[in-house]
């Protein structure tokens, strides 16, 4: 299951199968997803927004021109919020409106405005499904990359038997989850360093930094979803271990270096996302340092550069580094790319509160003969895009 923490926008359109979307909402939440429901006007004839509000734990939106709702999370924000959009049930009419690119109500507008994967679960009378118009719409949507879940065959609410029943909630959850499993790193082992390091001064004090570890953890999750075996060497952070990921906990840069090197021979890809301390106290006091002197000077020495050491190995994995810069992003990132002999570098602008210890981020990614800009978005989405980019470069695309 890859739905843990995923933002799922569930669109409910008008059809008798709308009641099944209630169970679907529950099951999506049971799978760890955060669900927001949008209903079309026709859906309101079958189920009430109150049911979905209770089941999803969020207010349900039905109207594009709802001043109050727009003042909260506006429709474009909602479109950006979604990691995936699932329309279930999807009526013949909604398929036609999607195929035509209409934006005449909230749900159709959201489908157009979101760049998240879109899936539909058609549900309608068998003749309506078999109609050439609906089939043409299905083909057009499929050709555009819309995932079409079902329909199933069987007895229909109208008393007929045939193809047109909405898939059961459990199967829709499975299929939606599978959308996140890209397989782009299938068969690969990935090692990711994440979080800050702590460099001891004495038994109770240390030097560290503000890294939350979020980017590294999001990358671990995205790499896992892409089918990789993932090892996460992590400094101290307050984050849960992503499901299916092997986490190796360390504190200092020296420990991180040792932990990475102990496993590096198993690895096809190394991503250095940790904010490793550049310096550590040259000597660690055996006892707590007393405040006797009016001034205290600390002598610091360099820590080993883990990323450069991995890149210097022969044979070596595909090596991706990070660069946090406050100015001349491209020049500094490209310099680091060549100096440390990396295959790729992801640079972020950490001036004015960006990048570190925040939810959203943007990345400029450089490699020897190319560049890609990954725009401002959640670290989870950014991680998926970066993993896709890395997988593409690794396979020579
Ligand atoms: O040189 P700079 O510290 O800016 O490089 C940042 C990149 O190098 C990051 O990918 C970071 O994880 C990695 N790094 C490392 N070991 C260090 C310092 C940085 O792996 N001692």
mmCIF file of C-alpha atoms in Angstrom, residues 3 7 9-10 15 29 37 61 71 84 91 95 150 177 189 204 271 276 285 300 309-310 352 364-365:
data_model
loop_
_atom_site.group_PDB
_atom_site.id
_atom_site.type_symbol
_atom_site.label_atom_id
_atom_site.label_comp_id
_atom_site.label_asym_id
_atom_site.label_seq_id
_atom_site.Cartn_x
_atom_site.Cartn_y
_atom_site.Cartn_z
ATOM 1 C CA UNK A 3 -1.508 5.574 0.201
ATOM 2 C CA UNK A 7 -3.688 13.570 -0.428
ATOM 3 C CA UNK A 9 -9.200 14.247 -3.949
ATOM 4 C CA UNK A 10 -12.302 12.084 -4.346
ATOM 5 C CA UNK A 15 -25.190 7.840 -10.064
ATOM 6 C CA UNK A 29 -8.634 6.656 5.153
ATOM 7 C CA UNK A 37 -14.445 15.025 -1.254
ATOM 8 C CA UNK A 61 -17.141 21.097 -1.531
ATOM 9 C CA UNK A 71 -11.655 31.939 1.341
ATOM 10 C CA UNK A 84 -4.094 11.987 -7.014
ATOM 11 C CA UNK A 91 -20.980 9.026 -14.737
ATOM 12 C CA UNK A 95 -16.688 11.283 -18.733
ATOM 13 C CA UNK A 150 -13.307 -0.793 -14.446
ATOM 14 C CA UNK A 177 -2.370 2.724 -4.537
ATOM 15 C CA UNK A 189 19.095 -0.688 -4.100
ATOM 16 C CA UNK A 204 25.803 16.787 27.121
ATOM 17 C CA UNK A 271 21.501 10.216 -2.594
ATOM 18 C CA UNK A 276 26.220 16.818 7.415
ATOM 19 C CA UNK A 285 35.688 16.953 26.466
ATOM 20 C CA UNK A 300 36.970 22.786 15.066
ATOM 21 C CA UNK A 309 34.066 9.745 -0.731
ATOM 22 C CA UNK A 310 31.225 7.709 -2.267
ATOM 23 C CA UNK A 352 14.885 33.875 3.299
ATOM 24 C CA UNK A 364 17.020 23.174 -9.639
ATOM 25 C CA UNK A 365 18.604 19.940 -10.789
#
